[in-house]
Short mmCIF file of C-alpha atoms in Angstrom, two decimals:
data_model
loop_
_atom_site.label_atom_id
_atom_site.label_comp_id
_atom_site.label_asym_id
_atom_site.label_seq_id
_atom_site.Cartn_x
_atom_site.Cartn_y
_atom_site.Cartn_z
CA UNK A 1153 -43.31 -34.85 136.68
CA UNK A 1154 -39.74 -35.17 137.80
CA UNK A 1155 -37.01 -36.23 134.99
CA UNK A 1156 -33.88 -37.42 135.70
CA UNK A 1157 -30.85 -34.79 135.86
CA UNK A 1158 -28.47 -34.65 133.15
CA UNK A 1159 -25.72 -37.31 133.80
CA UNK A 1160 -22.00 -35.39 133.51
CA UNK A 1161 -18.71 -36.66 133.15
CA UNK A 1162 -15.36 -35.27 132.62
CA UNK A 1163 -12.61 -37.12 130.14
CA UNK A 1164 -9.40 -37.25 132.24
CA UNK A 1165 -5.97 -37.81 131.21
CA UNK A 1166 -5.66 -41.11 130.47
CA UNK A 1167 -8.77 -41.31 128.93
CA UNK A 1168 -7.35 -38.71 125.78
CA UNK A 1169 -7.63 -40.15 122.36
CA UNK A 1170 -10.49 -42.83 123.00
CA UNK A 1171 -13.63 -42.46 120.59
CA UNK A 1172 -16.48 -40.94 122.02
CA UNK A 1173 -18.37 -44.62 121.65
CA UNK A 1174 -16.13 -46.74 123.32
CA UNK A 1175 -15.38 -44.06 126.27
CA UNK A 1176 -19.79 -43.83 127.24
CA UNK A 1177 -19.88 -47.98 127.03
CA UNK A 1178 -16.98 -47.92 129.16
CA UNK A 1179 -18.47 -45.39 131.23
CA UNK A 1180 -22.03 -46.37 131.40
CA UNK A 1181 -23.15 -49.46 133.18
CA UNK A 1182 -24.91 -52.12 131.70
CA UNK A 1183 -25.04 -49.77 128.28
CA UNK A 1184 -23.79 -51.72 124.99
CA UNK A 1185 -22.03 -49.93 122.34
CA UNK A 1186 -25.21 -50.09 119.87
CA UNK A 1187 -27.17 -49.03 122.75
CA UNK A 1188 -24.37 -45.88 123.68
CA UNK A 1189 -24.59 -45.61 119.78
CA UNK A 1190 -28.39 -44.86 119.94
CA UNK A 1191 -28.00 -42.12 122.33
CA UNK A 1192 -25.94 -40.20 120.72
CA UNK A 1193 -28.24 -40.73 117.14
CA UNK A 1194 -31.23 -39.41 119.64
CA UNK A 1195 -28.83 -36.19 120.23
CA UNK A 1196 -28.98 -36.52 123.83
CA UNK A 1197 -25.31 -36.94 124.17
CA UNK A 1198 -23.19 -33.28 124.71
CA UNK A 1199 -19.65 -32.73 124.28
CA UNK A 1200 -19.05 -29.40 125.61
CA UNK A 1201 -22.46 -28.20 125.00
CA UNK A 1202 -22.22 -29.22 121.44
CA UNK A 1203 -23.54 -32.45 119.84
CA UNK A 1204 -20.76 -34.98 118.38
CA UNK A 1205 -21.18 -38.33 116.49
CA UNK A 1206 -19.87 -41.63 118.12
CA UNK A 1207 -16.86 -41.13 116.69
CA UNK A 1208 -15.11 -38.47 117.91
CA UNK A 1209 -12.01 -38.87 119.79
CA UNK A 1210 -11.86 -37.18 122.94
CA UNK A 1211 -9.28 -34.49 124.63
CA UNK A 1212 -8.91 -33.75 128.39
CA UNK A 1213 -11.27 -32.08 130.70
CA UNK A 1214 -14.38 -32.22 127.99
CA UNK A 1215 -17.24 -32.00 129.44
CA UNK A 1216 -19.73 -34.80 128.73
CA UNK A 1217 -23.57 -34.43 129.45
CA UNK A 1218 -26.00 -37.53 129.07
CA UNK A 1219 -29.71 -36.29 128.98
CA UNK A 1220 -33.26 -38.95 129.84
CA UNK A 1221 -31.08 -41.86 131.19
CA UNK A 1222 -31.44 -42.73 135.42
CA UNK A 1223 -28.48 -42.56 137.14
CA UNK A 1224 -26.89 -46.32 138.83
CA UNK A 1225 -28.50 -45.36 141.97
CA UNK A 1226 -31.70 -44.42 140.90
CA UNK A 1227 -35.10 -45.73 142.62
CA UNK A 1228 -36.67 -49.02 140.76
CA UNK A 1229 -39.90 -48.64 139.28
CA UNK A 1230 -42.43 -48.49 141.39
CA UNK A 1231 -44.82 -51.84 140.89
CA UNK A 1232 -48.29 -51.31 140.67
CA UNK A 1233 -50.88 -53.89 141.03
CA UNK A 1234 -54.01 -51.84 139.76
CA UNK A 1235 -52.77 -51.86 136.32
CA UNK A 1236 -54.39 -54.98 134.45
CA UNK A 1237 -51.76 -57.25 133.02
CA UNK A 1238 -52.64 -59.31 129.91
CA UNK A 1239 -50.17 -62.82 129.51
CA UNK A 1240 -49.59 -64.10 126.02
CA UNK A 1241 -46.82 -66.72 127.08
CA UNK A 1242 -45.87 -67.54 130.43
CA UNK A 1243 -43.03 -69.94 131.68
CA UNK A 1244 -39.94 -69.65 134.28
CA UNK A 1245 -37.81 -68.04 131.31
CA UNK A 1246 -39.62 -65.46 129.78
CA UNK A 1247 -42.84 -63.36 129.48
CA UNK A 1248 -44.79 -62.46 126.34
CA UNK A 1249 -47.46 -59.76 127.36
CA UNK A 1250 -49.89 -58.12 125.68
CA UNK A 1251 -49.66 -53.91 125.90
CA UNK A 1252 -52.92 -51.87 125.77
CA UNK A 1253 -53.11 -48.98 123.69
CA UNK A 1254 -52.57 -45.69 125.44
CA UNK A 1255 -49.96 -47.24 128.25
CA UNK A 1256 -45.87 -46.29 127.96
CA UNK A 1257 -43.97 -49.02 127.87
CA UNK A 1258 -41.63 -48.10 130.32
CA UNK A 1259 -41.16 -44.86 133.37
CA UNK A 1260 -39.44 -41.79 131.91
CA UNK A 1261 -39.17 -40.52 135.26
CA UNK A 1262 -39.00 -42.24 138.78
CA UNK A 1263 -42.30 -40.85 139.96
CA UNK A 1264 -44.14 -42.49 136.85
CA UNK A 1265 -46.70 -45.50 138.00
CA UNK A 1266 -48.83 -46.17 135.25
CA UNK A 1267 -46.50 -47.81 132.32
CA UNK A 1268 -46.25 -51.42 132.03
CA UNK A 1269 -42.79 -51.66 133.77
CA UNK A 1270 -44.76 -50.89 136.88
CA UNK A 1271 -47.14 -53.58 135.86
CA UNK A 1272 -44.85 -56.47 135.80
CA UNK A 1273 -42.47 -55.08 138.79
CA UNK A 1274 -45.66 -55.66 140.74
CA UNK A 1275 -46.34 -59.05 139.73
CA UNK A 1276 -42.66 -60.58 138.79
CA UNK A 1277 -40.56 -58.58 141.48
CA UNK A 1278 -37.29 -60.68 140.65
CA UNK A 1279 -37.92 -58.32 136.91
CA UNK A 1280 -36.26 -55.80 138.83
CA UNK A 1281 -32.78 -54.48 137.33
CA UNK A 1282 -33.26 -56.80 133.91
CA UNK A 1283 -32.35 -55.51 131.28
CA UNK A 1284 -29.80 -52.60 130.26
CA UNK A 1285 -31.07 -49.91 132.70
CA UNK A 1286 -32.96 -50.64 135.57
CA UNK A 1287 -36.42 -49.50 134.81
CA UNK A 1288 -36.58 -51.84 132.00
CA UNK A 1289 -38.21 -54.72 134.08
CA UNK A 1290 -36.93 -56.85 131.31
CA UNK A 1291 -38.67 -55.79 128.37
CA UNK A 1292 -36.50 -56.61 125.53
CA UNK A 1293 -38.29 -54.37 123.13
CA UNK A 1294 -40.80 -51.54 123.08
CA UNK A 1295 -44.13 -50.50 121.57
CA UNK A 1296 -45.23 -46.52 120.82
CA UNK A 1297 -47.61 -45.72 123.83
CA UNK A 1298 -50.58 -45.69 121.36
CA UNK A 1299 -49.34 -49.00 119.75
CA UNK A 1300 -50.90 -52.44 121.52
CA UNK A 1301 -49.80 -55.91 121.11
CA UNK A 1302 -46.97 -58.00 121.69
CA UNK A 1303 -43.97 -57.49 123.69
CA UNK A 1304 -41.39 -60.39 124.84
CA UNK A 1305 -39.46 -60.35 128.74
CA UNK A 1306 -36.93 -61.76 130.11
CA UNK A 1307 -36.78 -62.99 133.22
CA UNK A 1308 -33.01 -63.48 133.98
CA UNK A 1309 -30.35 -61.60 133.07
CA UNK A 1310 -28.84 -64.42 131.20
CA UNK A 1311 -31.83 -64.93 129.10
CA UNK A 1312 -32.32 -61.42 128.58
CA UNK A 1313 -28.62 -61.47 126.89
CA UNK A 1314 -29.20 -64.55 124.60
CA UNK A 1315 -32.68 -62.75 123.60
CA UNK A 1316 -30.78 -59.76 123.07
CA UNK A 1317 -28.09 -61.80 120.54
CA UNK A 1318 -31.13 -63.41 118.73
CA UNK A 1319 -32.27 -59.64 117.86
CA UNK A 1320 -28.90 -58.48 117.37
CA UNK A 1321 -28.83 -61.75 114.68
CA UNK A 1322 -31.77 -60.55 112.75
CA UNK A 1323 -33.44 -64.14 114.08
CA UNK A 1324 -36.34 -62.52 115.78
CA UNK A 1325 -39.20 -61.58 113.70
CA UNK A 1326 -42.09 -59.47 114.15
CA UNK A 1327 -45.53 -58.65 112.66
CA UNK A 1328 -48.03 -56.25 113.22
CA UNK A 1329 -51.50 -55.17 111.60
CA UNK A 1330 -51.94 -51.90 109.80
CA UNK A 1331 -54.61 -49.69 108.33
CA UNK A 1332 -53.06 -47.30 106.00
CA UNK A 1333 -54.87 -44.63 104.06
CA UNK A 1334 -54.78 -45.40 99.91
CA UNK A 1335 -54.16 -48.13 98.41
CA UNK A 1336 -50.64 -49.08 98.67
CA UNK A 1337 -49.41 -52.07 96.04
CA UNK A 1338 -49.72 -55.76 96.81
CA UNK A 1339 -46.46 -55.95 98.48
CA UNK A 1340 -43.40 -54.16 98.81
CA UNK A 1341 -39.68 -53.35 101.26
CA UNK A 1342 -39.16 -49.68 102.06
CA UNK A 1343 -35.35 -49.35 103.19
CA UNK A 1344 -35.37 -45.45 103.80
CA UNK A 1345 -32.61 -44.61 107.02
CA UNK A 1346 -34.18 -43.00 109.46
CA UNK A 1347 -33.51 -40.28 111.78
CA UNK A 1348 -34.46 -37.50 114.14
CA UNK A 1349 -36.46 -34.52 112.83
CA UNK A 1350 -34.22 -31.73 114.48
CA UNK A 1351 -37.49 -29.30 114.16
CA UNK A 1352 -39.91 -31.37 116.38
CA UNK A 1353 -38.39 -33.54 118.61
CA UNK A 1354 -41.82 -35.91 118.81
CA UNK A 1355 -40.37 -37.11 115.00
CA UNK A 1356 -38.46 -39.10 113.46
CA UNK A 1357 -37.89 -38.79 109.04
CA UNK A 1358 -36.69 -41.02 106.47
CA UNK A 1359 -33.97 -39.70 104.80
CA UNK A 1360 -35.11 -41.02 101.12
CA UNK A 1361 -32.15 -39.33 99.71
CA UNK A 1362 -29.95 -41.53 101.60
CA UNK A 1363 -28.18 -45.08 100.53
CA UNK A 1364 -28.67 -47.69 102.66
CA UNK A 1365 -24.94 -47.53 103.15
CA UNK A 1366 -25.19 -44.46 105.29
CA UNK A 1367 -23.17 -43.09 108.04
CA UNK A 1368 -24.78 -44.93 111.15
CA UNK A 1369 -23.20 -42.79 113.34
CA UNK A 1370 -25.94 -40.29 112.08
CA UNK A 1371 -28.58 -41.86 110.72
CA UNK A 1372 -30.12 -45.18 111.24
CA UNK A 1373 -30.73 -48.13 108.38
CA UNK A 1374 -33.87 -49.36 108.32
CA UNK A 1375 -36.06 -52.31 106.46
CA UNK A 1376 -39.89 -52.87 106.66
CA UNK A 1377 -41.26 -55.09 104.69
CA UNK A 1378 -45.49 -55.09 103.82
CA UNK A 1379 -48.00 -57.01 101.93
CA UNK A 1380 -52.02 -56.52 101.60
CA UNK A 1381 -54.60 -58.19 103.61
CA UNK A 1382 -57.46 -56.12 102.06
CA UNK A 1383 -58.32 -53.43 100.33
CA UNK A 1384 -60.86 -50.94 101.64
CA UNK A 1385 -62.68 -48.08 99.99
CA UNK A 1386 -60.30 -45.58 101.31
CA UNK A 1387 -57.66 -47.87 103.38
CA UNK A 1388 -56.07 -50.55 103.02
CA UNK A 1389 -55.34 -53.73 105.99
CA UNK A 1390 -51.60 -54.67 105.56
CA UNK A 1391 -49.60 -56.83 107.38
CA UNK A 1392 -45.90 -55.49 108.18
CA UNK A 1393 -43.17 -57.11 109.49
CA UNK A 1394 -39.28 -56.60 110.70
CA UNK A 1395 -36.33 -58.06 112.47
CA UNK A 1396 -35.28 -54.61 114.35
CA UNK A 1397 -37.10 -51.69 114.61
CA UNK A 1398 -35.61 -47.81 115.49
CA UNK A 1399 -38.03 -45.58 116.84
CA UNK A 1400 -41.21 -44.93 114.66
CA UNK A 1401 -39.78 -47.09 112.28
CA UNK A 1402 -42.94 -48.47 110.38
CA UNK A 1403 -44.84 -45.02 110.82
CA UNK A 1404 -42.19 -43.18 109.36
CA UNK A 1405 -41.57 -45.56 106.50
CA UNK A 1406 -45.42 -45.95 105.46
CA UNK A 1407 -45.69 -42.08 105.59
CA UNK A 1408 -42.70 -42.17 103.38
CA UNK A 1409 -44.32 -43.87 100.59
CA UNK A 1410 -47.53 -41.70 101.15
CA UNK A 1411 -49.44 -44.07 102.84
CA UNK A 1412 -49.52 -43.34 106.93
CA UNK A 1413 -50.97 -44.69 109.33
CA UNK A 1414 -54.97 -44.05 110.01
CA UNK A 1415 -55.17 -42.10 112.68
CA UNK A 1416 -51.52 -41.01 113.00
CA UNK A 1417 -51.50 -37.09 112.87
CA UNK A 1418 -48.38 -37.08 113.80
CA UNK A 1419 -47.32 -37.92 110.21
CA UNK A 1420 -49.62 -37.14 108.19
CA UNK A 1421 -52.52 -39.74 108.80
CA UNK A 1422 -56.58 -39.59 108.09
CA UNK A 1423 -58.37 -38.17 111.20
CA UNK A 1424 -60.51 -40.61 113.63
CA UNK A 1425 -62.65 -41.16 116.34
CA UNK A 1426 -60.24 -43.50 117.95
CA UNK A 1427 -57.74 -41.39 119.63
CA UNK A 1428 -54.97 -43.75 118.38
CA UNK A 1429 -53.30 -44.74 115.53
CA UNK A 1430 -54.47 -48.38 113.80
CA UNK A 1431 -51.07 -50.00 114.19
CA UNK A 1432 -51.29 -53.37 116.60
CA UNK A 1433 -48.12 -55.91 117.18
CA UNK A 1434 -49.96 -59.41 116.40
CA UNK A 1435 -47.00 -61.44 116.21
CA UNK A 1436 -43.26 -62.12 116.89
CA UNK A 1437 -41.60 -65.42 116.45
CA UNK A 1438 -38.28 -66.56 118.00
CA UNK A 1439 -35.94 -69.50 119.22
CA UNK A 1440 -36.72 -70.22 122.70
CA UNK A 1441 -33.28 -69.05 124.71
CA UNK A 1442 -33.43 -72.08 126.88
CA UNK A 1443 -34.98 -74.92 124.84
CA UNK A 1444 -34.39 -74.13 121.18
CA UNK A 1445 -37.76 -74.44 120.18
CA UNK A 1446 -39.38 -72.47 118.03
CA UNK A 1447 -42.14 -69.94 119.16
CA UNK A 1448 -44.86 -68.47 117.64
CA UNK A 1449 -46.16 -65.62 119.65
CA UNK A 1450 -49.37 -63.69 118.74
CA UNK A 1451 -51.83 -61.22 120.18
CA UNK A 1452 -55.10 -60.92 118.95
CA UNK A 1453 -56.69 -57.60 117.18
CA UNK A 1454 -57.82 -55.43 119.70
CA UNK A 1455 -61.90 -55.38 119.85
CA UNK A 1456 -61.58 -51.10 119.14
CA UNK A 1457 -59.61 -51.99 116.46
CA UNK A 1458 -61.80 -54.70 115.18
CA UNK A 1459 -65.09 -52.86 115.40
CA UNK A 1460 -62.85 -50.06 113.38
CA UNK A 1461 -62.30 -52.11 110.48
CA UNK A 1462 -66.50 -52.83 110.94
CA UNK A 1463 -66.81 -48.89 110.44
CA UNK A 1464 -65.10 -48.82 107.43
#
């Protein structure tokens, strides 16, 4: 598989002094600060072959290197109209589809055809270029390839912006199912920051010796919030939800408290059959970025799932 080359740039002389933050937003099209920000918390931002929080103020001729991001002229994803697309939600504003275990949300590389971003470029071609890189077909959020359920698109630039500001707001909300192994208590918040695992670039950690008050230029905050459906004989159903999620947010956090995901070896979880984890996005509710009204999005449990919870 082909990834995309590392993206360089050099600071020049008028650009000496600026924060390393401000001078990749101004740098990078159609990349936010938060979203500059995250790239350099996912160390894939080099500053003379060293990495440098967002921070730093820059001198002449450093040499930047970007790593995993496509360049302004790169290919759009390819659409592909094999790959079976499941609609939630459907009007002339935005999309809610429902992702199948197993499938990347988006291309990593421009010769990737199977993620849903190839889905919808095949059968909403005016998706093409939404979003803040151009392989994001609009997709205003993302799910963990073996995570299914729910995920919201935009299908104009301006709506993907005022969807973007209700996220940014904390006004979007989102639920999911979980099996967890033990029994956790009734209910409960884990606030834990999160970051990268420098050992094993696959993880993420919670830094449980961290305030909540942390340096986000290094570490992420995080809040998931989690209350019992049932308790099983060696699981328990839960129902967990969030405004914004980093990466691997509620598998990290339930591992945290010693309860992971079943079926997430990754971190820690029970074996299964099931070549997944149980983790399924069943809801996320909004403001409609048009009409104002309120929406109420969900995606039902997954039969494998369901016939899981049977097993147990």
């Amino acid at each position: 598989m082909f990834i995309w080359p590392p993206f360089e740039l050099v600071v020049s002389n008028n650009e000496v002094g600026q924060r390393l933050d401000i001078f990749l937003t101004n740098k990078l099209s159609g990349f936010s600060r938060e979203r500059v920000r995250m790239l350099l918390r996912q160390h894939r931002v080099y500053v003379d072959g060293k990495i440098k929080n967002s921070s730093m103020r820059l001198n002449v001729n450093m040499k930047i290197i970007i790593k995993g991001i496509p360049p302004a002229n790169a290919p759009l994803p390819i659409a592909n109209h094999e790959i079976p697309l499941s609609l939630i939600y459907e009007d002339k504003h935005i999309l809610a589809v429902n992702k199948e275990a197993g499938m990347a949300s988006l291309p990593l590389s421009p010769d990737e055809t199977d993620t849903l971003a190839n889905a919808l470029i095949a059968r909403y071609p005016e998706l093409c270029g939404i979003g803040h890189s151009i392989l994001e077909a609009g997709l205003l959020h993302r799910l963990d390839n073996n995570t299914s359920g729910v995920l919201l698109v935009a299908r104009s630039s301006e709506v993907f912006a005022k969807l973007q500001q209700q996220f940014s707001n904390n006004t979007v909300l989102k639920k999911y199912l979980a099996l967890v192994d033990g029994h956790p208590q009734q209910t409960g918040v884990i606030k834990f920051p999160i970051k990268h695992d420098i050992t094993d670039r696959r993880r993420m950690i919670a830094d449980i010796a961290a305030t909540q008050n942390c340096d986000l230029d290094n570490i992420n905050n995080a809040i998931t919030h989690f209350k019992v459906i049932e308790y099983k004989q060696r699981h328990t159903l839960i129902e967990v939800s969030l405004h914004q999620g980093v990466r691997h947010q509620i598998r990290v956090h339930l591992a945290a408290i010693g309860h992971p995901l079943a079926g997430d070896l990754l971190y820690g979880g029970s074996n299964s059959k099931q070549n997944r984890h149980f983790l399924h996005a069943s809801e996320i509710h909004l403001q409609h970025p048009i009409t104002s009204i309120a929406l109420h999005l969900k995606s039902a449990l997954p039969v494998s799932l369901e016939n899981w919870l049977k097993k147990i």
